[in-house]
Short mmCIF file of C-alpha atoms in Angstrom, two decimals:
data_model
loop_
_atom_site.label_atom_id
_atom_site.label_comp_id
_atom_site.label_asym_id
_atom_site.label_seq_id
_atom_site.Cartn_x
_atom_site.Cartn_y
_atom_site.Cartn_z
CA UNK A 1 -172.86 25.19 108.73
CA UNK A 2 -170.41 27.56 109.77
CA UNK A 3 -167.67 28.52 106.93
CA UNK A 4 -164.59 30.52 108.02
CA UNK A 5 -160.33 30.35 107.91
CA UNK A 6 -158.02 30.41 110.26
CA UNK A 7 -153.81 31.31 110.47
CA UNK A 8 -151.15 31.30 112.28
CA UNK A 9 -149.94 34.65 110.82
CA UNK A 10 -147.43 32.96 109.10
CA UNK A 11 -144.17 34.73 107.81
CA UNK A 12 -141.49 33.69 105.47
CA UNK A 13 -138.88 31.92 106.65
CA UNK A 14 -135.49 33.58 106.06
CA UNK A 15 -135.78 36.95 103.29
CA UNK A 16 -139.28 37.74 102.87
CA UNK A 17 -142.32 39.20 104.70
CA UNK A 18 -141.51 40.35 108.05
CA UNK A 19 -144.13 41.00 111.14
CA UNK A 20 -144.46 44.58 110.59
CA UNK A 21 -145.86 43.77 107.12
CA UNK A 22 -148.05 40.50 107.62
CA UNK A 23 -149.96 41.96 110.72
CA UNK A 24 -151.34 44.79 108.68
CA UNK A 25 -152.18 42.68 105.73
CA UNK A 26 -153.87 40.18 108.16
CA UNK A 27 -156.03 42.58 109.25
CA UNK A 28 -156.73 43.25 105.67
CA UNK A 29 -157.76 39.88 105.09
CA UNK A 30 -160.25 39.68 108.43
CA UNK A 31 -161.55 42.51 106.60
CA UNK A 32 -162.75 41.32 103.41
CA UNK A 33 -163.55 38.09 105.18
CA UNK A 34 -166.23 39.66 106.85
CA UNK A 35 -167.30 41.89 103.85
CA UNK A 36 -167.59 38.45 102.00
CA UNK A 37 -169.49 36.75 104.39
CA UNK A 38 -167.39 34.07 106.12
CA UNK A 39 -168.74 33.19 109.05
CA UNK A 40 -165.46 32.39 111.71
CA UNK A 41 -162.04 34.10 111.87
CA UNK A 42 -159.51 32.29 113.52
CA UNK A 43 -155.56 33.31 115.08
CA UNK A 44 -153.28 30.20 116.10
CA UNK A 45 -150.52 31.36 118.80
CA UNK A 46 -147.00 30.22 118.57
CA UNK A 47 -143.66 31.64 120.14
CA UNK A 48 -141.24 31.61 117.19
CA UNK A 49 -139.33 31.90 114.43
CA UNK A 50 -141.91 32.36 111.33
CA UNK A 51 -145.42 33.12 113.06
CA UNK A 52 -146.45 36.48 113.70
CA UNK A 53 -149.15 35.84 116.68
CA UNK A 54 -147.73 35.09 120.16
CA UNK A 55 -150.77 37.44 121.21
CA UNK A 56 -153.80 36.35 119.15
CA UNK A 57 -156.16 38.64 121.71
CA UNK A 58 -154.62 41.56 120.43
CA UNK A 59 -154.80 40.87 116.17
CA UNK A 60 -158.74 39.83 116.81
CA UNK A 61 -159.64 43.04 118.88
CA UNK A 62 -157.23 45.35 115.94
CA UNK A 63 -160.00 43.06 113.52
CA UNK A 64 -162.89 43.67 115.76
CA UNK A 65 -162.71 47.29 115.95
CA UNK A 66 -163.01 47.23 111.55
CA UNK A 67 -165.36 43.86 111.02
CA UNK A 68 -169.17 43.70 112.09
CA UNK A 69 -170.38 40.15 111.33
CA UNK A 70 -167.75 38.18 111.36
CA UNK A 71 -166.96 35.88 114.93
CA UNK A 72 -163.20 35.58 116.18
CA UNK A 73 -161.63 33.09 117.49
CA UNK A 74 -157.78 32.29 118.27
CA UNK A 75 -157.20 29.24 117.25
CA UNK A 76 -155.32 28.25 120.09
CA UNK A 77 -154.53 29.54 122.54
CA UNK A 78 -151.88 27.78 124.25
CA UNK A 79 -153.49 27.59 127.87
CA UNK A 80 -151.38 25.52 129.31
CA UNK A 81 -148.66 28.34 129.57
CA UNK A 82 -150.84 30.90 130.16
CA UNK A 83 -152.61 32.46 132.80
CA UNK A 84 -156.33 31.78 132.66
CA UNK A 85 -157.38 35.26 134.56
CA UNK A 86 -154.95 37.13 131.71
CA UNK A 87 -156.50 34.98 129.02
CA UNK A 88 -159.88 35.64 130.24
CA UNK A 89 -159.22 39.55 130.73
CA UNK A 90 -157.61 39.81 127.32
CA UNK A 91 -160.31 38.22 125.33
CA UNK A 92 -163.10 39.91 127.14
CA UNK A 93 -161.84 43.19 125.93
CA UNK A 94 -161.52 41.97 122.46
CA UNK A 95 -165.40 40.78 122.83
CA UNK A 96 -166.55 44.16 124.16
CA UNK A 97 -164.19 45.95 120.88
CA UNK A 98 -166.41 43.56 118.76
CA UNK A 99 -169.69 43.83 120.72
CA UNK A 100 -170.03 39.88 121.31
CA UNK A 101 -167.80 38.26 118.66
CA UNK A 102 -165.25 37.06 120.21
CA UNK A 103 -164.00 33.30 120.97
CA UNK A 104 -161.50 31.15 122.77
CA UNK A 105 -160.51 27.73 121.07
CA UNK A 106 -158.55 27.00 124.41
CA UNK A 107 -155.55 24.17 123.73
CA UNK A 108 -152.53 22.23 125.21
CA UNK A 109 -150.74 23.35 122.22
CA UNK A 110 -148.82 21.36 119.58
CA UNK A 111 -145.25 23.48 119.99
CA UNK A 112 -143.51 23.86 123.23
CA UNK A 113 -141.95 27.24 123.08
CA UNK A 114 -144.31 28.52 125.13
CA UNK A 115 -142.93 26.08 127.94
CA UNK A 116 -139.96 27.09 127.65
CA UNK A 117 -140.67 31.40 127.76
CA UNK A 118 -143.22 31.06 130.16
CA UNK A 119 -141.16 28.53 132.92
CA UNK A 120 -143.40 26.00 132.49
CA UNK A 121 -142.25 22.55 132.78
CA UNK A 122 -143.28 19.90 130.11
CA UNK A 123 -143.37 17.01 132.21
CA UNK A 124 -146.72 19.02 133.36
CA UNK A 125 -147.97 19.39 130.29
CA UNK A 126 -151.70 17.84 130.29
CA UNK A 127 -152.01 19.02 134.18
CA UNK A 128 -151.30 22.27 133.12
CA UNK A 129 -153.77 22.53 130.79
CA UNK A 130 -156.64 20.85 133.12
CA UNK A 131 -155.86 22.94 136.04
CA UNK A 132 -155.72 26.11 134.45
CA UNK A 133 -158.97 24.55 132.18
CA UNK A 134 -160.79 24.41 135.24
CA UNK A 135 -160.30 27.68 135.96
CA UNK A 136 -160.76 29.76 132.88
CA UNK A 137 -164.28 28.17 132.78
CA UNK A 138 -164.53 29.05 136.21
CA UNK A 139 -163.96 32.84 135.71
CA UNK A 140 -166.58 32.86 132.89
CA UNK A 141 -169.37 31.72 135.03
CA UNK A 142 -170.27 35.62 136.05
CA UNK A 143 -169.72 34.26 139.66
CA UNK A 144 -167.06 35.40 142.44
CA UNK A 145 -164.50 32.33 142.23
CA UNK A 146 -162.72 30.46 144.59
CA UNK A 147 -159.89 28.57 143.83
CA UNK A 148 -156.96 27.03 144.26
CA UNK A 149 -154.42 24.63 142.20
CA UNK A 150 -150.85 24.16 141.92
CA UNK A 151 -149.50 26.20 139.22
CA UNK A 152 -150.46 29.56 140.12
CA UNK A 153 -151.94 31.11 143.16
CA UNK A 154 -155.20 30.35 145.03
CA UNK A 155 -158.20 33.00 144.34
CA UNK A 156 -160.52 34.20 147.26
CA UNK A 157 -164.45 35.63 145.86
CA UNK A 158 -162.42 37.34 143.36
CA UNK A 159 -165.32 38.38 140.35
CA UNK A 160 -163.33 39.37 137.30
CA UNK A 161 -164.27 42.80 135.76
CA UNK A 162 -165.01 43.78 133.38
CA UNK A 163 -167.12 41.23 132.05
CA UNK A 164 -167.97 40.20 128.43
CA UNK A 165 -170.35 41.09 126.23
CA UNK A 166 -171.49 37.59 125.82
CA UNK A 167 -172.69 35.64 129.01
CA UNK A 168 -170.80 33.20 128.69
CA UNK A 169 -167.75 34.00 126.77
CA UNK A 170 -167.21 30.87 124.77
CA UNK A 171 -164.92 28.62 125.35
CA UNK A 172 -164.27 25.87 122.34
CA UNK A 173 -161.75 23.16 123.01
CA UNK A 174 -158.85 22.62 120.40
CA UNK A 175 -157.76 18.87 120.07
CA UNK A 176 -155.68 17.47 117.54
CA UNK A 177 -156.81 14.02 117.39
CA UNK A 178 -156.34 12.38 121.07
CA UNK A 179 -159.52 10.34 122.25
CA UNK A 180 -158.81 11.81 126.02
CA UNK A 181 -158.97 15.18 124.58
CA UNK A 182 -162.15 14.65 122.91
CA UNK A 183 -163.85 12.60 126.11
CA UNK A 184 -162.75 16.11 128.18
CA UNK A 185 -164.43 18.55 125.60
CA UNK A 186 -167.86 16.20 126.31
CA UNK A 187 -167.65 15.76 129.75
CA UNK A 188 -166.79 19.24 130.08
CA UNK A 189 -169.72 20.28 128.32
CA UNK A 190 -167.25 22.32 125.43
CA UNK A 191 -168.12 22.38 121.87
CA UNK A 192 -164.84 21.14 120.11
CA UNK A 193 -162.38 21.36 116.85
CA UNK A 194 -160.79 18.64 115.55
CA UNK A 195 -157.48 19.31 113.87
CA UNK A 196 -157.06 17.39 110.49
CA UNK A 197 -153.66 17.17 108.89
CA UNK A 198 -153.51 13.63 107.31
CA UNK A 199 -155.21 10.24 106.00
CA UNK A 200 -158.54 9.90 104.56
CA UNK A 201 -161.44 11.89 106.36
CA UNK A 202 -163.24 9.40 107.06
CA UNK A 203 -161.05 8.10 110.05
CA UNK A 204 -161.66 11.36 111.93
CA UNK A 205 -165.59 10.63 112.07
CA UNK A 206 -165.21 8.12 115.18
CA UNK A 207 -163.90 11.20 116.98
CA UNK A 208 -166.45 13.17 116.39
CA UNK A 209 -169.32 10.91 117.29
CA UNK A 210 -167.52 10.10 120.49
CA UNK A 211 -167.65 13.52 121.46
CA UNK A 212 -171.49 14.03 120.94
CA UNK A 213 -170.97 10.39 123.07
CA UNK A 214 -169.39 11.85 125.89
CA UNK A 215 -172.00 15.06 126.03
CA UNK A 216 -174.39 12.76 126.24
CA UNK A 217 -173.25 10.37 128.68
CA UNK A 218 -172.28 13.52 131.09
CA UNK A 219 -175.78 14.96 130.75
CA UNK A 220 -175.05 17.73 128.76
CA UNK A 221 -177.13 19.33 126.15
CA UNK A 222 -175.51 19.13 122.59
CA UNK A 223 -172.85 21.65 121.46
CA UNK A 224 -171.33 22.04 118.26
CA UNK A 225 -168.20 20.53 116.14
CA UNK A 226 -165.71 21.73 114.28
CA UNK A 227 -163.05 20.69 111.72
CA UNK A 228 -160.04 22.32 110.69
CA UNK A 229 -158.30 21.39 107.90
CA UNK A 230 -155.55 22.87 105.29
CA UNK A 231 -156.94 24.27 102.20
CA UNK A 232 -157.23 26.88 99.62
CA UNK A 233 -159.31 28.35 96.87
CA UNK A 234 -158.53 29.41 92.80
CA UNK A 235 -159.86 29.59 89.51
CA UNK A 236 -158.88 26.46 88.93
CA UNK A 237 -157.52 23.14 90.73
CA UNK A 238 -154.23 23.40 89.12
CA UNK A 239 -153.50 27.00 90.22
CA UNK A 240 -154.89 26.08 93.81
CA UNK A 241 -152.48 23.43 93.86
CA UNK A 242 -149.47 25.47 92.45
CA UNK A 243 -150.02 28.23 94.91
CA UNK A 244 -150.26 26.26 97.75
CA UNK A 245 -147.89 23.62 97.74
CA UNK A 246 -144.67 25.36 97.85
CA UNK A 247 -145.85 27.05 101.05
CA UNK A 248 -147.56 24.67 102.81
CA UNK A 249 -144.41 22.42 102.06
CA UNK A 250 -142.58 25.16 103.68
CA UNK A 251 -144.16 25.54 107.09
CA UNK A 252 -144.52 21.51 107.45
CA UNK A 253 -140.30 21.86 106.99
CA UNK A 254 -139.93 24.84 108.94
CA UNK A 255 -142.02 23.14 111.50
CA UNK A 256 -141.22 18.98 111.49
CA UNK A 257 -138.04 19.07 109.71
CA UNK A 258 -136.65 19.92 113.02
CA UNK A 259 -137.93 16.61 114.24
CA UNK A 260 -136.00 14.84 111.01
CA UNK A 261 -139.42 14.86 109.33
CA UNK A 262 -138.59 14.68 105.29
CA UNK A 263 -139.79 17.30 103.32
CA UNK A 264 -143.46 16.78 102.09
CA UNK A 265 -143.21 16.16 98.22
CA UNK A 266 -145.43 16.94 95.38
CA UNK A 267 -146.99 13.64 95.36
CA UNK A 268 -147.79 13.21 98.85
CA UNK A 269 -149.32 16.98 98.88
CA UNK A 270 -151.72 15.79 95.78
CA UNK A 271 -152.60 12.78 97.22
CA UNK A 272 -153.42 14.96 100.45
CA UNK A 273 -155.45 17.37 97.87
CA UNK A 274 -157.08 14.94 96.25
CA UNK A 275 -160.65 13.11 96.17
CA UNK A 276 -159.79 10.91 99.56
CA UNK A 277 -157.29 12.89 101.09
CA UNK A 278 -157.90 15.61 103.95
CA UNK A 279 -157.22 18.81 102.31
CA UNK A 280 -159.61 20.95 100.53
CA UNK A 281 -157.56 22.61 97.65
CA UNK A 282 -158.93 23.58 94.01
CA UNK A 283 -161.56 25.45 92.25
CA UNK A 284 -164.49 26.25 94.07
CA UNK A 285 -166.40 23.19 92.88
CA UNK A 286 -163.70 21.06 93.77
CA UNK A 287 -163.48 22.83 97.70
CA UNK A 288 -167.71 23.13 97.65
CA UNK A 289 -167.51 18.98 97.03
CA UNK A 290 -164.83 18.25 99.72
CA UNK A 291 -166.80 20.20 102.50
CA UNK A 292 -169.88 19.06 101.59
CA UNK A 293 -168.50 15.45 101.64
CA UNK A 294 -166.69 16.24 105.14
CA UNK A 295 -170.49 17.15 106.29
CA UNK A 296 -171.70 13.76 105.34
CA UNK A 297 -169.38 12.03 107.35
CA UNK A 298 -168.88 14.21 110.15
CA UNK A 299 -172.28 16.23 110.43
CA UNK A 300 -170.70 18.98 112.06
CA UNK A 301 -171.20 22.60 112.16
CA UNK A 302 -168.47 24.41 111.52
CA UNK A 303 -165.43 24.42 109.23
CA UNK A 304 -161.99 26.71 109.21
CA UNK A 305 -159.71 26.31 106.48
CA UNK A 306 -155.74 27.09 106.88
CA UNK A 307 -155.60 29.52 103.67
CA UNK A 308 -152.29 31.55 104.82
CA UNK A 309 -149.39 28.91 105.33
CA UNK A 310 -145.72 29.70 104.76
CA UNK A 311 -144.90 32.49 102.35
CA UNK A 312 -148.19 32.41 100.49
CA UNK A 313 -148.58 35.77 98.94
CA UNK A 314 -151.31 38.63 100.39
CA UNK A 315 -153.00 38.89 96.99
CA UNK A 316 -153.15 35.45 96.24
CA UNK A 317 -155.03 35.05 100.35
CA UNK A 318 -157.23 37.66 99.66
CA UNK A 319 -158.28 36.40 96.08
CA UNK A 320 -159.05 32.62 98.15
CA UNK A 321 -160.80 34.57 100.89
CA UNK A 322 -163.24 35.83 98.02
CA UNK A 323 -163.88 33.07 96.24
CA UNK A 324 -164.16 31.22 99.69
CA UNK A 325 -167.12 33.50 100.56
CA UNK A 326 -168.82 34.15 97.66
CA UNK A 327 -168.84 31.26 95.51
CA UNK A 328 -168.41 28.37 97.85
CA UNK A 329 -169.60 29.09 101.74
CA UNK A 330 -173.18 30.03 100.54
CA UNK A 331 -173.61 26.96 97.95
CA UNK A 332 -172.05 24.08 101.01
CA UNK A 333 -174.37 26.41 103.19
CA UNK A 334 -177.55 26.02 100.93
CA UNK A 335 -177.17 22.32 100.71
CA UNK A 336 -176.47 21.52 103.94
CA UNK A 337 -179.80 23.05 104.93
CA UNK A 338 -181.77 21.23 102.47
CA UNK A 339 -180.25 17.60 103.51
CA UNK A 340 -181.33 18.37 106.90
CA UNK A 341 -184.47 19.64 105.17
CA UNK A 342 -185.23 16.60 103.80
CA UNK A 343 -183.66 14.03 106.78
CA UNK A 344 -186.41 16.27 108.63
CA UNK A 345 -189.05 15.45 106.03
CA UNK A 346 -187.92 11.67 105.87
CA UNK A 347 -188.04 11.41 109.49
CA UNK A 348 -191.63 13.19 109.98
CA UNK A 349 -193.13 10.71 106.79
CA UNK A 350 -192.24 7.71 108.68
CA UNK A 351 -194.74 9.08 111.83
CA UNK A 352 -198.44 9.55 112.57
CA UNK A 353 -199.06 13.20 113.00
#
C-alpha cells in the first residue's frame, strides 16, 4: 500500500496567498513529504482563478531536483487539451531531474478552461482525450511512431528524444467515477485512480473490481488501483475538522457555486468526515481506521489524500504531512501486509503441499 497526497496548488480566493508564495511553500511540503516517508506526490492542473499549477511538469521536476524517494505524479493532467508529444517531452525531463520518479495520471479533466485557452472545442471532449490517449502511449513505447488523427498533425518514424529514465514512463489513468472511463483504463492495460468526493465508500468498490474485470477480460496482466479522496491529519479529530472545513468549503464554492451549487455546510462536511462518509479527516487513529477500512473494500494499492484545499495554512499542511508519514502511512502499511499475510496463510492451509 502506497500512502501519499496530492494538490491542486490551491490559493486563496480574493486577499490572501498569492502564486509567488504557494509555489515555494509547495515545494516545501514535497520536501518533508519525502523526508517523512510518503510514498506518492501528486500536482492537479487547472487554468484559473485560485490554483497555482497550469504546468504540473514543471513544480514536480523544481521537487525532483530536492526529494530522493518520493514518486511524482500530476494528478491530472488535462490531456485532452494538450499535446501528447509536449506532455511526453515535459515529463520525461522531470523523470530524468528525479532519476525515475516521475508519473503521468493522464485525464479528460473535470474543468474546461483548458478548452477554452487551448482552442479546443468541448463538443470533442472524450475524442480528444482518446485520440491524443492513443498517442501519448504510443510515444512511450521506445519505438519510432507513426501516426495520424484528427486533432493535431500526422507523425512519420518520428522517435522522441530524449527518452526517460524509466522504460516505460508510466502512464496512470485519472477517472472520476464514469464506468466507460474505468472499462478504457482495463482494456488499455493502465493502472487507474478513482476520484472520491461523495457517498459512502462502499459504492465506489464496483468500480474498482470492474477495472481488474476489464484487465482481465483484455488479456492484460494486473496493474494497480488507486483512490483519491479529501482528507487531513491533527492531533485530534476536532482540530482536523476545524482546520479543514472552512477551506475545503471554500474551494467546493469557488469551484461549484458557479454552477448554483449551495455552499457545503458544517453538517454535510461531518457527515462526509465521519465513520461512513468518504473523507478521511481526524487524528491519526481516526485517518489510520478510514484507510485501512477503504483497503478492505477496495483492496487497492495506493492512496493520495487532498491535504492543501482552499486557503489552508502552510504550517498547518506541513504539520498533516508529518503526522501523515510518521504516525499513520507506516501503521495502514504494516497491517495491510499482515492481512495479506494471513489471506496468504488461509489460502495455502486449505491445500496439499
Amino acid at each position: 500500500m502506497e500512502i501519499g497526497a496530492f494538490t491542486f496548488a490551491d490559493v486563496a480566493i480574493g486577499p490572501g496567498v498569492d502564486a509567488a508564495r504557494r509555489v515555494p511553500e509547495l515545494i516545501e511540503e514535497i520536501v518533508l513529504a519525502d523526508q517523512v516517508g510518503l510514498d506518492v506526490f501528486g500536482i492537479g492542473e487547472h487554468h484559473r482563478a485560485g490554483f497555482a499549477a497550469p504546468a504540473p511538469a514543471v513544480i514536480l521536476a523544481a521537487a525532483a531536483a530536492r526529494t530522493r524517494n518520493i514518486r511524482l505524479t500530476s494528478a491530472v493532467t488535462v490531456l485532452s487539451s494538450d499535446d501528447p508529444v509536449r506532455v511526453f517531452e515535459q515529463f520525461t525531463a522531470a523523470d530524468l531531474v528525479s532519476r525515475g520518479r516521475v508519473e503521468i495520471m493522464a485525464g479528460r479533466g473535470a474543468l474546461l478552461d483548458s478548452f477554452r485557452l487551448f482552442g479546443q472545442d468541448v463538443q470533442d471532449y472524450d475524442a480528444l482525450f482518446a485520440e491524443k490517449l492513443d498517442l501519448l502511449l504510443a510515444l512511450r513505447s521506445g519505438k519510432p511512431v507513426t501516426w495520424s488523427g484528427r486533432f493535431r498533425a500526422p507523425l512519420v518514424d518520428e522517435l522522441i528524444l530524449p527518452r526517460p529514465v524509466q522504460d516505460p514512463l508510466p502512464v496512470w489513468l485519472g477517472v472520476g467515477g464514469n464506468p466507460g472511463s474505468v472499462v478504457r483504463a482495463g482494456r488499455l492495460g493502465l493502472p487507474m485512480a478513482l476520484a472520491m468526493l461523495g457517498g459512502h465508500p462502499a459504492r465506489f468498490a464496483p468500480l474498482l473490481d470492474l477495472h481488474r474485470q476489464a484487465l482481465e477480460q483484455s488479456g492484460h496482466a494486473p496493474q494497480p488501483s488507486a483512490v483519491t479522496l479529501h482528507g487531513f491529519v491533527a492531533r485530534t479529530s476536532q482540530g482536523a475538522a476545524d482546520t479543514y472545513y472552512p477551506a475545503d468549503a471554500e474551494l467546493f464554492a469557488s469551484v461549484l457555486g458557479e454552477r448554483g451549487v449551495p455552499r457545503m455546510t458544517r453538517a454535510e462536511f461531518d457527515e462526509k468526515a465521519g465513520p461512513l462518509g468518504v473523507y478521511a479527516v481526524g487524528s491519526p487513529q481516526q485517518v489510520i481506521e478510514k484507510l485501512l477500512l477503504h483497503h478492505e473494500l477496495f483492496g487497492h494499492q495506493r492512496t493520495l489524500i487532498q491535504l492543501a484545499v482552499g486557503s489552508l495554512p502552510h504550517l498547518e499542511l506541513m504539520r498533516a504531512i508529518e503526522l501523515l508519514g510518521t504516525e499513520v502511512a507506516p501503521v495502514v502499511r504494516a497491517e495491510v501486509r499482515r492481512r495479506r499475510a494471513a489471506q496468504a496463510d488461509s489460502t495455502l492451509g486449505g491445500r496439499e503441499i
